[in-house]
PDB file of C-alpha atoms in Angstrom:
ATOM      1  CA  MET A 757       0.041   0.181   0.156  1.00 95.00           C
ATOM      2  CA  LEU A 758       2.837   2.080   0.724  1.00 96.00           C
ATOM      3  CA  ARG A 759       4.449   1.574  -2.200  1.00 96.00           C
ATOM      4  CA  ARG A 760       1.838   2.096  -4.322  1.00 97.00           C
ATOM      5  CA  ALA A 761       1.129   5.643  -2.773  1.00 98.00           C
ATOM      6  CA  HIS A 762       4.692   6.879  -3.469  1.00 98.00           C
ATOM      7  CA  LEU A 763       4.319   6.041  -7.306  1.00 98.00           C
ATOM      8  CA  ASN A 764       1.232   7.491  -7.828  1.00 98.00           C
ATOM      9  CA  LEU A 765       2.630  10.331  -5.837  1.00 98.00           C
ATOM     10  CA  VAL A 766       5.933   9.934  -8.463  1.00 98.00           C
ATOM     11  CA  ASP A 767       2.995   9.565 -11.290  1.00 98.00           C
ATOM     12  CA  SER A 768       0.877  13.119 -10.201  1.00 97.00           C
ATOM     13  CA  SER A 769       4.104  14.793 -10.715  1.00 97.00           C
ATOM     14  CA  ARG A 770       4.759  13.424 -13.982  1.00 97.00           C
ATOM     15  CA  TRP A 771       1.290  14.561 -14.600  1.00 97.00           C
ATOM     16  CA  PHE A 772       1.864  18.152 -13.278  1.00 96.00           C
ATOM     17  CA  PHE A 773       5.281  18.472 -15.037  1.00 97.00           C
ATOM     18  CA  GLY A 774       3.076  18.190 -18.184  1.00 96.00           C
ATOM     19  CA  LEU A 775       1.019  21.107 -17.399  1.00 97.00           C
ATOM     20  CA  ASP A 776       4.477  23.006 -18.021  1.00 97.00           C
ATOM     21  CA  PRO A 777       4.917  23.166 -22.015  1.00 97.00           C
ATOM     22  CA  GLY A 778       8.474  24.614 -20.494  1.00 96.00           C
ATOM     23  CA  ALA A 779       9.447  22.136 -18.545  1.00 97.00           C
ATOM     24  CA  ALA A 780      11.454  18.694 -19.535  1.00 97.00           C
ATOM     25  CA  ILE A 781      10.723  14.929 -18.038  1.00 97.00           C
ATOM     26  CA  GLU A 782      13.509  12.219 -17.996  1.00 97.00           C
ATOM     27  CA  ALA A 783      12.426   8.995 -17.132  1.00 96.00           C
ATOM     28  CA  GLY A 784      14.800   5.765 -17.049  1.00 94.00           C
ATOM     29  CA  GLU A 785      14.817   2.243 -14.836  1.00 92.00           C
ATOM     30  CA  GLY A 786      14.511   3.723 -11.445  1.00 96.00           C
ATOM     31  CA  TRP A 787      14.096   7.640 -11.345  1.00 97.00           C
ATOM     32  CA  LEU A 788      11.300  10.870 -12.901  1.00 98.00           C
ATOM     33  CA  PHE A 789      13.911  13.874 -13.113  1.00 98.00           C
ATOM     34  CA  GLY A 790      11.352  16.924 -13.588  1.00 98.00           C
ATOM     35  CA  ALA A 791      12.335  20.060 -14.253  1.00 98.00           C
ATOM     36  CA  GLY A 792       9.685  22.904 -14.655  1.00 96.00           C
ATOM     37  CA  SER A 793       9.744  26.371 -16.364  1.00 96.00           C
ATOM     38  CA  PRO A 794      10.248  28.163 -12.730  1.00 95.00           C
ATOM     39  CA  GLU A 795      13.566  27.450 -11.045  1.00 95.00           C
ATOM     40  CA  HIS A 796      12.122  27.195  -7.676  1.00 94.00           C
ATOM     41  CA  PRO A 797      14.364  24.354  -6.397  1.00 94.00           C
ATOM     42  CA  VAL A 798      12.060  22.471  -3.987  1.00 92.00           C
ATOM     43  CA  ILE A 799       8.781  22.880  -5.795  1.00 89.00           C
ATOM     44  CA  SER A 800       9.484  23.092  -9.057  1.00 95.00           C
ATOM     45  CA  ASN A 801      12.655  20.918  -9.553  1.00 97.00           C
ATOM     46  CA  ALA A 802      12.103  17.411  -8.618  1.00 98.00           C
ATOM     47  CA  ALA A 803      13.495  14.113  -8.536  1.00 98.00           C
ATOM     48  CA  PHE A 804      11.979  10.541  -7.493  1.00 98.00           C
ATOM     49  CA  ARG A 805      13.168   7.217  -7.055  1.00 98.00           C
ATOM     50  CA  THR A 806      10.766   4.224  -8.520  1.00 97.00           C
ATOM     51  CA  ASP A 807      12.783   2.199  -7.888  1.00 97.00           C
ATOM     52  CA  ASP A 808      14.085   1.157  -4.679  1.00 96.00           C
ATOM     53  CA  SER A 809      16.713  -1.272  -5.613  1.00 96.00           C
ATOM     54  CA  LEU A 810      18.664   1.880  -7.692  1.00 97.00           C
ATOM     55  CA  ASP A 811      21.811   3.199  -5.816  1.00 97.00           C
ATOM     56  CA  ALA A 812      20.932   5.964  -4.448  1.00 98.00           C
ATOM     57  CA  GLY A 813      24.601   7.363  -5.623  1.00 96.00           C
ATOM     58  CA  GLU A 814      23.649   7.013  -9.259  1.00 96.00           C
ATOM     59  CA  LEU A 815      20.271   8.482  -8.842  1.00 97.00           C
ATOM     60  CA  ILE A 816      22.058  11.532  -7.126  1.00 97.00           C
ATOM     61  CA  ALA A 817      24.796  11.720 -10.072  1.00 96.00           C
ATOM     62  CA  ARG A 818      22.454  11.233 -12.623  1.00 97.00           C
ATOM     63  CA  ALA A 819      19.979  13.814 -10.370  1.00 97.00           C
ATOM     64  CA  LYS A 820      23.325  16.440 -10.610  1.00 97.00           C
ATOM     65  CA  GLU A 821      23.938  15.800 -14.239  1.00 97.00           C
ATOM     66  CA  PHE A 822      20.407  16.638 -15.336  1.00 98.00           C
ATOM     67  CA  PHE A 823      19.521  19.364 -13.457  1.00 98.00           C
ATOM     68  CA  GLY A 824      23.115  21.183 -13.414  1.00 97.00           C
ATOM     69  CA  GLU A 825      22.858  21.117 -17.653  1.00 97.00           C
ATOM     70  CA  ARG A 826      20.257  23.217 -16.864  1.00 96.00           C
ATOM     71  CA  GLY A 827      21.676  25.856 -14.286  1.00 96.00           C
ATOM     72  CA  ARG A 828      18.690  24.265 -11.946  1.00 96.00           C
ATOM     73  CA  GLY A 829      18.805  23.392  -8.174  1.00 97.00           C
ATOM     74  CA  PHE A 830      16.532  20.728  -7.718  1.00 98.00           C
ATOM     75  CA  SER A 831      15.039  18.335  -4.254  1.00 98.00           C
ATOM     76  CA  ILE A 832      14.770  14.379  -3.886  1.00 98.00           C
ATOM     77  CA  TRP A 833      11.659  13.345  -2.087  1.00 98.00           C
ATOM     78  CA  VAL A 834      12.407  10.232   0.419  1.00 98.00           C
ATOM     79  CA  ARG A 835      10.427   8.616   2.831  1.00 97.00           C
ATOM     80  CA  GLY A 836      11.741   9.116   6.236  1.00 95.00           C
ATOM     81  CA  GLY A 837      11.406   6.744   9.135  1.00 94.00           C
ATOM     82  CA  GLN A 838      11.163   3.591   5.838  1.00 95.00           C
ATOM     83  CA  PRO A 839      13.596   1.210   5.292  1.00 96.00           C
ATOM     84  CA  GLU A 840      13.268   1.751   1.367  1.00 95.00           C
ATOM     85  CA  ASP A 841      15.010   4.621   1.563  1.00 97.00           C
ATOM     86  CA  GLU A 842      17.928   4.978   3.805  1.00 97.00           C
ATOM     87  CA  ASP A 843      20.264   4.521   1.972  1.00 97.00           C
ATOM     88  CA  LEU A 844      18.816   7.466  -0.267  1.00 97.00           C
ATOM     89  CA  ILE A 845      19.099   9.858   3.154  1.00 97.00           C
ATOM     90  CA  ALA A 846      22.964   8.562   3.691  1.00 97.00           C
ATOM     91  CA  ALA A 847      23.864   8.966  -0.166  1.00 97.00           C
ATOM     92  CA  ALA A 848      22.134  12.371   0.170  1.00 97.00           C
ATOM     93  CA  GLU A 849      23.748  13.722   3.142  1.00 95.00           C
ATOM     94  CA  ALA A 850      27.104  12.382   2.012  1.00 96.00           C
ATOM     95  CA  ALA A 851      26.613  14.568  -1.404  1.00 96.00           C
ATOM     96  CA  ASP A 852      25.363  17.355   0.792  1.00 95.00           C
ATOM     97  CA  LEU A 853      22.115  17.535   0.040  1.00 97.00           C
ATOM     98  CA  ALA A 854      19.891  20.124   3.222  1.00 96.00           C
ATOM     99  CA  ALA A 855      16.504  18.951   4.358  1.00 96.00           C
ATOM    100  CA  VAL A 856      14.698  21.723   3.687  1.00 95.00           C
ATOM    101  CA  TYR A 857      10.743  20.366   4.176  1.00 94.00           C
ATOM    102  CA  GLU A 858       8.975  17.511   5.680  1.00 96.00           C
ATOM    103  CA  MET A 859       5.274  16.583   5.251  1.00 96.00           C
ATOM    104  CA  PRO A 860       3.404  13.795   6.255  1.00 98.00           C
ATOM    105  CA  GLU A 861       2.156  11.046   4.245  1.00 98.00           C
ATOM    106  CA  MET A 862      -1.142  10.205   4.787  1.00 98.00           C
ATOM    107  CA  ILE A 863      -3.738   7.897   3.980  1.00 98.00           C
ATOM    108  CA  LEU A 864      -7.068   7.129   4.319  1.00 98.00           C
ATOM    109  CA  ASP A 865      -8.645   3.198   3.614  1.00 95.00           C
ATOM    110  CA  SER A 866     -12.123   3.548   3.866  1.00 94.00           C
ATOM    111  CA  PRO A 867     -14.786   5.678   1.619  1.00 93.00           C
ATOM    112  CA  PRO A 868     -14.907   9.006   3.119  1.00 92.00           C
ATOM    113  CA  LYS A 869     -18.125  10.637   5.149  1.00 90.00           C
ATOM    114  CA  ARG A 870     -20.377  12.781   2.868  1.00 88.00           C
ATOM    115  CA  GLU A 871     -19.697  15.997   3.499  1.00 91.00           C
ATOM    116  CA  PRO A 872     -22.740  18.655   3.708  1.00 92.00           C
ATOM    117  CA  THR A 873     -22.201  20.995   0.908  1.00 94.00           C
ATOM    118  CA  PRO A 874     -22.055  25.026   2.483  1.00 93.00           C
ATOM    119  CA  GLN A 875     -25.077  27.100   1.958  1.00 93.00           C
ATOM    120  CA  GLY A 876     -24.499  29.224  -1.189  1.00 94.00           C
ATOM    121  CA  VAL A 877     -21.659  26.632  -2.452  1.00 97.00           C
ATOM    122  CA  GLU A 878     -21.759  25.334  -6.378  1.00 97.00           C
ATOM    123  CA  VAL A 879     -19.693  22.614  -6.808  1.00 97.00           C
ATOM    124  CA  ARG A 880     -18.287  22.019 -10.262  1.00 97.00           C
ATOM    125  CA  ARG A 881     -15.894  19.335 -11.575  1.00 98.00           C
ATOM    126  CA  LEU A 882     -13.802  20.748 -14.403  1.00 97.00           C
ATOM    127  CA  SER A 883     -15.028  19.416 -18.036  1.00 97.00           C
ATOM    128  CA  THR A 884     -13.712  21.923 -20.127  1.00 96.00           C
ATOM    129  CA  VAL A 885     -10.171  24.006 -20.944  1.00 95.00           C
ATOM    130  CA  ALA A 886     -11.832  26.710 -20.088  1.00 94.00           C
ATOM    131  CA  GLU A 887     -13.126  25.948 -17.166  1.00 95.00           C
ATOM    132  CA  ALA A 888      -8.387  25.556 -15.546  1.00 96.00           C
ATOM    133  CA  THR A 889      -8.734  29.893 -15.329  1.00 96.00           C
ATOM    134  CA  ASP A 890     -10.494  29.552 -12.253  1.00 97.00           C
ATOM    135  CA  PHE A 891      -9.105  26.883 -10.762  1.00 97.00           C
ATOM    136  CA  LEU A 892      -5.323  28.343 -11.201  1.00 96.00           C
ATOM    137  CA  LYS A 893      -6.540  31.379 -10.046  1.00 96.00           C
ATOM    138  CA  VAL A 894      -7.740  29.940  -6.877  1.00 97.00           C
ATOM    139  CA  ALA A 895      -4.410  27.645  -6.453  1.00 97.00           C
ATOM    140  CA  THR A 896      -2.543  30.485  -7.176  1.00 96.00           C
ATOM    141  CA  ALA A 897      -3.461  32.691  -4.251  1.00 96.00           C
ATOM    142  CA  SER A 898      -4.500  30.339  -1.562  1.00 95.00           C
ATOM    143  CA  TYR A 899      -1.138  28.476  -2.013  1.00 94.00           C
ATOM    144  CA  ALA A 900       0.983  32.005  -1.484  1.00 92.00           C
ATOM    145  CA  ASP A 901      -0.048  31.303   2.418  1.00 88.00           C
ATOM    146  CA  ILE A 902       2.094  28.263   2.124  1.00 86.00           C
ATOM    147  CA  GLY A 903       4.995  29.236   0.080  1.00 87.00           C
ATOM    148  CA  PHE A 904       4.490  28.728  -3.422  1.00 88.00           C
ATOM    149  CA  PRO A 905       4.926  31.619  -5.356  1.00 89.00           C
ATOM    150  CA  PRO A 906       2.783  32.666  -7.986  1.00 89.00           C
ATOM    151  CA  GLU A 907       5.167  31.678 -11.462  1.00 91.00           C
ATOM    152  CA  ILE A 908       4.336  27.892 -10.109  1.00 92.00           C
ATOM    153  CA  PHE A 909       1.134  28.344 -11.402  1.00 92.00           C
ATOM    154  CA  ALA A 910       1.065  30.878 -13.872  1.00 93.00           C
ATOM    155  CA  SER A 911       3.341  27.826 -15.935  1.00 95.00           C
ATOM    156  CA  TYR A 912       0.213  25.429 -15.974  1.00 95.00           C
ATOM    157  CA  THR A 913      -1.151  26.303 -19.807  1.00 95.00           C
ATOM    158  CA  GLU A 914      -0.601  23.050 -20.883  1.00 95.00           C
ATOM    159  CA  ASN A 915      -4.431  23.037 -19.377  1.00 94.00           C
ATOM    160  CA  ALA A 916      -5.977  20.162 -21.529  1.00 95.00           C
ATOM    161  CA  GLY A 917      -4.014  17.576 -19.103  1.00 95.00           C
ATOM    162  CA  LEU A 918      -6.128  18.423 -16.332  1.00 96.00           C
ATOM    163  CA  LEU A 919      -9.216  16.541 -18.428  1.00 97.00           C
ATOM    164  CA  ALA A 920      -6.852  13.797 -18.493  1.00 97.00           C
ATOM    165  CA  PRO A 921      -9.252  10.270 -18.172  1.00 97.00           C
ATOM    166  CA  ASN A 922      -7.855   8.848 -15.136  1.00 98.00           C
ATOM    167  CA  ALA A 923      -8.419  12.409 -13.033  1.00 98.00           C
ATOM    168  CA  ALA A 924     -10.655  14.554 -11.573  1.00 98.00           C
ATOM    169  CA  VAL A 925     -10.375  18.203 -11.080  1.00 98.00           C
ATOM    170  CA  PHE A 926     -13.539  20.715  -8.653  1.00 98.00           C
ATOM    171  CA  THR A 927     -13.514  24.504  -8.010  1.00 98.00           C
ATOM    172  CA  ALA A 928     -16.088  25.268  -5.668  1.00 98.00           C
ATOM    173  CA  TYR A 929     -18.284  28.522  -6.770  1.00 98.00           C
ATOM    174  CA  LEU A 930     -19.290  31.282  -3.563  1.00 96.00           C
ATOM    175  CA  ASP A 931     -21.702  33.663  -4.963  1.00 92.00           C
ATOM    176  CA  ASP A 932     -20.495  32.389  -8.897  1.00 94.00           C
ATOM    177  CA  GLU A 933     -17.340  33.589  -7.749  1.00 97.00           C
ATOM    178  CA  PRO A 934     -14.398  30.474  -7.676  1.00 98.00           C
ATOM    179  CA  VAL A 935     -12.820  30.071  -4.024  1.00 98.00           C
ATOM    180  CA  ALA A 936     -12.119  26.711  -3.320  1.00 98.00           C
ATOM    181  CA  ILE A 937     -10.603  23.577  -5.573  1.00 98.00           C
ATOM    182  CA  ALA A 938      -8.985  19.962  -5.536  1.00 98.00           C
ATOM    183  CA  ALA A 939      -8.351  17.493  -7.130  1.00 98.00           C
ATOM    184  CA  THR A 940      -7.532  13.567  -7.802  1.00 98.00           C
ATOM    185  CA  PHE A 941      -5.035  11.821 -10.342  1.00 98.00           C
ATOM    186  CA  ALA A 942      -5.338   7.690  -9.916  1.00 98.00           C
ATOM    187  CA  SER A 943      -2.944   5.354 -10.656  1.00 98.00           C
ATOM    188  CA  HIS A 944      -1.562   2.640  -8.995  1.00 98.00           C
ATOM    189  CA  ARG A 945      -5.263   2.272  -7.163  1.00 98.00           C
ATOM    190  CA  VAL A 946      -4.772   4.920  -5.071  1.00 98.00           C
ATOM    191  CA  ALA A 947      -6.545   8.698  -5.750  1.00 98.00           C
ATOM    192  CA  GLY A 948      -3.734  11.007  -5.415  1.00 98.00           C
ATOM    193  CA  ILE A 949      -5.822  14.175  -3.882  1.00 98.00           C
ATOM    194  CA  TYR A 950      -3.941  17.561  -4.633  1.00 97.00           C
ATOM    195  CA  TRP A 951      -4.385  21.116  -4.416  1.00 96.00           C
ATOM    196  CA  VAL A 952      -6.820  21.860  -1.728  1.00 98.00           C
ATOM    197  CA  GLY A 953      -7.021  24.979  -1.585  1.00 97.00           C
ATOM    198  CA  THR A 954      -9.365  27.574  -0.077  1.00 97.00           C
ATOM    199  CA  LEU A 955      -9.357  31.660  -0.502  1.00 97.00           C
ATOM    200  CA  LYS A 956      -8.841  32.972   2.664  1.00 95.00           C
ATOM    201  CA  SER A 957     -11.943  35.291   2.489  1.00 95.00           C
ATOM    202  CA  ALA A 958     -14.067  31.310   2.093  1.00 96.00           C
ATOM    203  CA  ARG A 959     -12.022  29.447   4.869  1.00 95.00           C
ATOM    204  CA  GLY A 960     -14.421  28.768   7.686  1.00 94.00           C
ATOM    205  CA  ARG A 961     -17.303  27.157   5.802  1.00 95.00           C
ATOM    206  CA  GLY A 962     -15.903  23.258   5.838  1.00 96.00           C
ATOM    207  CA  LEU A 963     -15.186  24.099   2.057  1.00 97.00           C
ATOM    208  CA  ALA A 964     -11.709  22.118   2.813  1.00 96.00           C
ATOM    209  CA  ARG A 965     -13.592  18.827   3.719  1.00 97.00           C
ATOM    210  CA  LYS A 966     -16.217  19.215   1.153  1.00 97.00           C
ATOM    211  CA  MET A 967     -13.690  19.649  -1.372  1.00 98.00           C
ATOM    212  CA  THR A 968     -11.437  16.728  -0.616  1.00 98.00           C
ATOM    213  CA  ALA A 969     -14.401  13.896   0.089  1.00 97.00           C
ATOM    214  CA  MET A 970     -15.505  14.618  -3.469  1.00 97.00           C
ATOM    215  CA  ALA A 971     -12.001  14.273  -4.643  1.00 98.00           C
ATOM    216  CA  VAL A 972     -11.377  10.906  -2.977  1.00 98.00           C
ATOM    217  CA  GLU A 973     -15.248   9.870  -4.193  1.00 97.00           C
ATOM    218  CA  ALA A 974     -14.165  10.323  -7.689  1.00 98.00           C
ATOM    219  CA  GLY A 975     -10.879   8.784  -7.112  1.00 98.00           C
ATOM    220  CA  LEU A 976     -12.550   5.679  -6.008  1.00 97.00           C
ATOM    221  CA  GLU A 977     -14.757   5.494  -8.566  1.00 97.00           C
ATOM    222  CA  LEU A 978     -11.703   5.707 -11.330  1.00 98.00           C
ATOM    223  CA  GLY A 979     -10.748   2.150  -9.799  1.00 97.00           C
ATOM    224  CA  ALA A 980      -9.038   3.299  -6.391  1.00 98.00           C
ATOM    225  CA  ASP A 981      -9.081   1.141  -3.180  1.00 97.00           C
ATOM    226  CA  ILE A 982      -7.397   4.170  -1.152  1.00 98.00           C
ATOM    227  CA  ALA A 983      -6.631   7.971  -1.137  1.00 98.00           C
ATOM    228  CA  SER A 984      -2.973   9.496  -0.564  1.00 98.00           C
ATOM    229  CA  LEU A 985      -2.366  12.827   0.165  1.00 98.00           C
ATOM    230  CA  GLN A 986       0.838  15.336   1.160  1.00 98.00           C
ATOM    231  CA  ALA A 987      -0.236  17.584   3.927  1.00 97.00           C
ATOM    232  CA  SER A 988       0.448  21.073   4.402  1.00 93.00           C
ATOM    233  CA  PRO A 989       0.131  22.114   8.504  1.00 92.00           C
ATOM    234  CA  MET A 990      -2.915  23.712   7.485  1.00 91.00           C
ATOM    235  CA  GLY A 991      -4.504  20.868   5.866  1.00 94.00           C
ATOM    236  CA  LYS A 992      -3.110  17.883   8.403  1.00 97.00           C
ATOM    237  CA  PRO A 993      -5.841  18.526  10.841  1.00 97.00           C
ATOM    238  CA  ILE A 994      -8.523  18.816   8.607  1.00 96.00           C
ATOM    239  CA  TYR A 995      -7.215  15.270   6.674  1.00 97.00           C
ATOM    240  CA  ALA A 996      -6.501  14.052  10.366  1.00 97.00           C
ATOM    241  CA  ALA A 997     -10.402  14.677  11.000  1.00 96.00           C
ATOM    242  CA  MET A 998     -11.795  12.525   8.000  1.00 97.00           C
ATOM    243  CA  GLY A 999     -10.050   9.691   9.253  1.00 97.00           C
ATOM    244  CA  PHE A1000      -6.752  10.104   7.002  1.00 98.00           C
ATOM    245  CA  GLU A1001      -3.420   8.250   9.003  1.00 98.00           C
ATOM    246  CA  THR A1002       0.250   9.528   8.922  1.00 98.00           C
ATOM    247  CA  VAL A1003       2.128   7.356   7.810  1.00 98.00           C
ATOM    248  CA  TYR A1004       5.527   8.831   7.523  1.00 97.00           C
ATOM    249  CA  ASP A1005       6.659  12.286   6.567  1.00 97.00           C
ATOM    250  CA  TYR A1006       8.117  12.562   3.041  1.00 98.00           C
ATOM    251  CA  ARG A1007      11.293  14.797   3.237  1.00 97.00           C
ATOM    252  CA  LEU A1008      12.942  17.134   0.725  1.00 97.00           C
ATOM    253  CA  LEU A1009      16.408  17.208   0.142  1.00 98.00           C
ATOM    254  CA  MET A1010      17.989  20.355  -1.526  1.00 98.00           C
ATOM    255  CA  SER A1011      20.646  20.120  -4.059  1.00 97.00           C
ATOM    256  CA  PRO A1012      21.425  23.967  -4.536  1.00 95.00           C
ATOM    257  CA  PRO A1013      21.767  25.681  -7.647  1.00 93.00           C
ATOM    258  CA  PRO A1014      25.258  24.890  -9.507  1.00 88.00           C
TER     259      PRO A1014
END
């Protein structure tokens, strides 16, 4: 289950990079590298190991070559406290990668409780590329509160990718204005929950719970049997109250730009 959740994170990250026409993606036997248009070394430039048997030193050397050719720093996602990544953590520390951020990996292994729709709110599932504008508007404003630079979402212009057959994207409207979002990306029988966000002006109405529950339900309909997410400090209490359980912490280990 935990391995499937990790592979869903990797798949969803590739999905995100695919929304950025300026992104460079390299995937091989056991790794995925993605360099987005923005140069942020933590959020937009990421390396993942997909085969736990791949030598950790080889992965880091390949990553430094890939991102170094582009003048980029990058971060490797590792699973803290998990035996599969002990060698990767040790190799990253030996290569002077710095721990810069942690976030809990949380799992829900049962259907979510149905959440009421707050009064005056309409939730719409993305069905056309044009509707992505409202989704990205909320993403840019809401994620600024946890440090996302606005250029991250501005780089997502290949928005037909949001209509992928194994994805579901939702926007909530209050008085016909977009105020909250959530998305799910299903792979490896996992509903990966991403981009849960609410504008400051609309918080306190239960929108995060509503949107998360809808995303989980959509993921289950797409064939998943568990839901997975990586929580922000703001979101963790909400997800825990919904029944999500923390199984480990992801650590982002950063290599600075050359």
